[in-house]
Amino acid sequence: MNTLPDASLPVTQSRGELVVIANRLPVHRPTPNSPWETSPGGLVSALMPILRERKGVWIGWAGSSEPACSPFEHDGLYNVPVSLSAEDVRDYYEGFSNSTLWPLYHDACQTPQYNRAWWAPYVAVNRRFAEVAARETAANGHVLVQDYHLQLVPGMLRELRPDVRIGFFLHIPFPPVELFAQLPWRQRLLEGMLGADVVGFQTRHGAQNFVRLVNRYTAHRGSGQTILVNGRRVMAREYPISIDYDRIQQLATNPQIVARSQEIRKELGENRTIMLGVDRLDYTKGIDQRIRAVYEIFKAGRHTVKDLVLVQVSVPSRESVDEYIEVRDRIEKLVGHIDGEFGTVGAVPVHYLRRSLPIEELVAYYLAADVMLVTPFRDGMNLVAKEYVACRRDDTGVLVLSEFTGSAVELDRAVLVNPHDIDGMAATIERAIAMPPAEQARRMRSLRQRVRKRTVYTWASDFTRALTAEQPTGAQPDTVDLNRSTS
Ligand code: F6P
C-alpha cells in the first residue's frame, strides 16, 4: 500500500515557478542501478529550455513499483518522483488509464472496461500527484498537467492552491459525446479538467467535444473556446503538438546516418520499393490491418518480393495489458502468414523488428523508405508522420496517412487512407508506390513546410503563453445552452 511518502519529502530547493506534472518523469534508468538518462522525445526537449529558465520542476512516476527515491537534479532540471505501488500500477495505470480511458478515447477500437475497482485508485493517485504539486509550486506559479492519466489533478490542485495558474494538455484524442457519455465517472472527469485555466487538445474537434460535454454533463456553460466556471474563465482550444524539426533535419544530413540508410537499402535490395511502418506496438495503430492490406497487394500479383518489401518496426509497449499481448500475437501470426506465402529463400515481403530503435537508426530507416505507412485507427497526433516528412529533404517519398490521426489535419497533402478499408488501403498504397517523382516532390515540399512552420517549440511557447496571459475573470460565454443536463 502507498502511504504518500512523496508528499512529505523535505523540500530541497525553493519551489518551482513552472511545474510539469506527467505520469512519467522525463528521465529513466535503463537498469535499476544505472544512472538517470534523459528520455527521448520532443516534449521533454521542448519544455527543457523553459523549465531551466524558470526554476522548473517535473513531477512524475519513475516507471517501477519500487518506493520512489528522493527528489534529484538531472541535467539542470529538478525531478520529483511519485511512487506507485504494484496495485497502483495495476489499477491506476494498466486499469483505469490504459484499459478504460485509452480504448474509449481511441474510438473504443477495443472495448473499454468499466471496472469499478479501478476508479478509487485513479482518484487516489491523482490526489497524490496534486499534493506533491501543491507542495512544489511557488506562489503564483504555473503548472502544466499532462495527459489522460491525470485528468482530476487540475481540480484537486485548484482546491489546494487557488493562487496558481493551471494548464492541462491531452495528448490523445478527446472523444465525441456519444462515446464519452458511456463513462460512469464522466462528470467527475470533466470537473477535474475544468480546474485548469487552459485545457489544450490536439485538434479543434477534441476541444469542441469537450465544450459540448461540459454543457451537457456539468452545471457550467461554455461556448466557442470559453467555459465559465463559477465566474472563472476556462479556455479550451487546440494546440497541435509537433517535433523538433531542426534536430531531425540535422540527423537526416549526418553523413554516418546517410551512409547507414544506404546500407539498409542495399541489405533490402537496391531495386525494391521500401515501405516502412514505425509504431508503438498498440492496437490503436492499425498494424494488423496494414499488413492485411500489404497481403492483398502481393496476392493480387502485381508485386512480388523481388520489387516490394515492408519493414515494420514495432516498439513493445504496456506488455502486461491483455489487449497488447493479443495484438502482438495477431501481428506476429500475420507476418508469419504473409512471409510464408510470398517469401522466397533470401527475400521476405515483411521484415518485422519488435524492438525500440535509437533515433539515429530510425532516421536512417526514414531516409531509406520510399513509402511511409502511418495507418492508425485513431491517433491523437502521430509524430512518426512528421518525423518522416522532416527527413525528406530531397522531396522524394510518399506519406500514406490515416485520416483518423491528428496529423492529418495539418498534413492534408499526404495520401490519406481509411485504415478500416483494407481494399481501399491496398489500392492507395499501390498508388503511392507508383506515384510519379514530380507529384511526390509537390506533396513532400508542402508537407515539409507545414512541419517546419509548427514545431514542438511552437507548441510549448503557444501553450505556456496562453497560460501566462492575464485572463479577465467573470467574462460571459458568447451563448448559453439551455438544453444541457447533469449526471
Ligand atoms: O500517447 C500517449 C502516451 O502516454 C505518450 O505520452 C507516451 O509516450 C506513450 O503514450 C506511451 O505510454 P506509456 O507511458 O504507457 O508507456
PDB file of C-alpha atoms in Angstrom, residues 10 78 90 96 116 127 152 189 208 213 220 258 285 299 317 326 358 377 381 397 412 418 439 446 474:
ATOM      1  CA  PRO A  10      11.704  17.527   2.582  1.00  0.00           C
ATOM      2  CA  TYR A  78      14.636  19.244 -10.616  1.00  0.00           C
ATOM      3  CA  ARG A  90      -2.354  -2.464 -11.951  1.00  0.00           C
ATOM      4  CA  PHE A  96      -8.306   2.884 -15.468  1.00  0.00           C
ATOM      5  CA  ARG A 116     -15.499  -0.014 -10.559  1.00  0.00           C
ATOM      6  CA  ARG A 127      -4.592  13.205  -5.423  1.00  0.00           C
ATOM      7  CA  LEU A 152      -8.507  15.015 -11.959  1.00  0.00           C
ATOM      8  CA  LEU A 189     -13.518  13.753 -15.084  1.00  0.00           C
ATOM      9  CA  GLN A 208     -15.335  21.170 -29.379  1.00  0.00           C
ATOM     10  CA  LEU A 213     -19.723  17.570 -22.935  1.00  0.00           C
ATOM     11  CA  HIS A 220     -21.086  25.045 -16.208  1.00  0.00           C
ATOM     12  CA  VAL A 258      23.028   8.815 -44.544  1.00  0.00           C
ATOM     13  CA  LYS A 285      -2.046   1.796 -34.577  1.00  0.00           C
ATOM     14  CA  LYS A 299      -1.960 -11.631 -53.530  1.00  0.00           C
ATOM     15  CA  SER A 317       4.525  -1.210 -25.013  1.00  0.00           C
ATOM     16  CA  GLU A 326      -3.329 -10.195 -28.096  1.00  0.00           C
ATOM     17  CA  PRO A 358      17.612   4.760 -31.291  1.00  0.00           C
ATOM     18  CA  PHE A 377      -7.413   3.573 -36.392  1.00  0.00           C
ATOM     19  CA  MET A 381      -1.371  13.359 -33.360  1.00  0.00           C
ATOM     20  CA  GLY A 397       8.996   9.669 -50.763  1.00  0.00           C
ATOM     21  CA  ASP A 412      -3.511  17.008 -45.744  1.00  0.00           C
ATOM     22  CA  ASN A 418      -9.258   4.898 -44.148  1.00  0.00           C
ATOM     23  CA  GLU A 439       3.883  14.612 -57.694  1.00  0.00           C
ATOM     24  CA  SER A 446       4.204  21.315 -48.993  1.00  0.00           C
ATOM     25  CA  GLY A 474     -16.177  36.853 -14.905  1.00  0.00           C
TER      26      GLY A 474
END
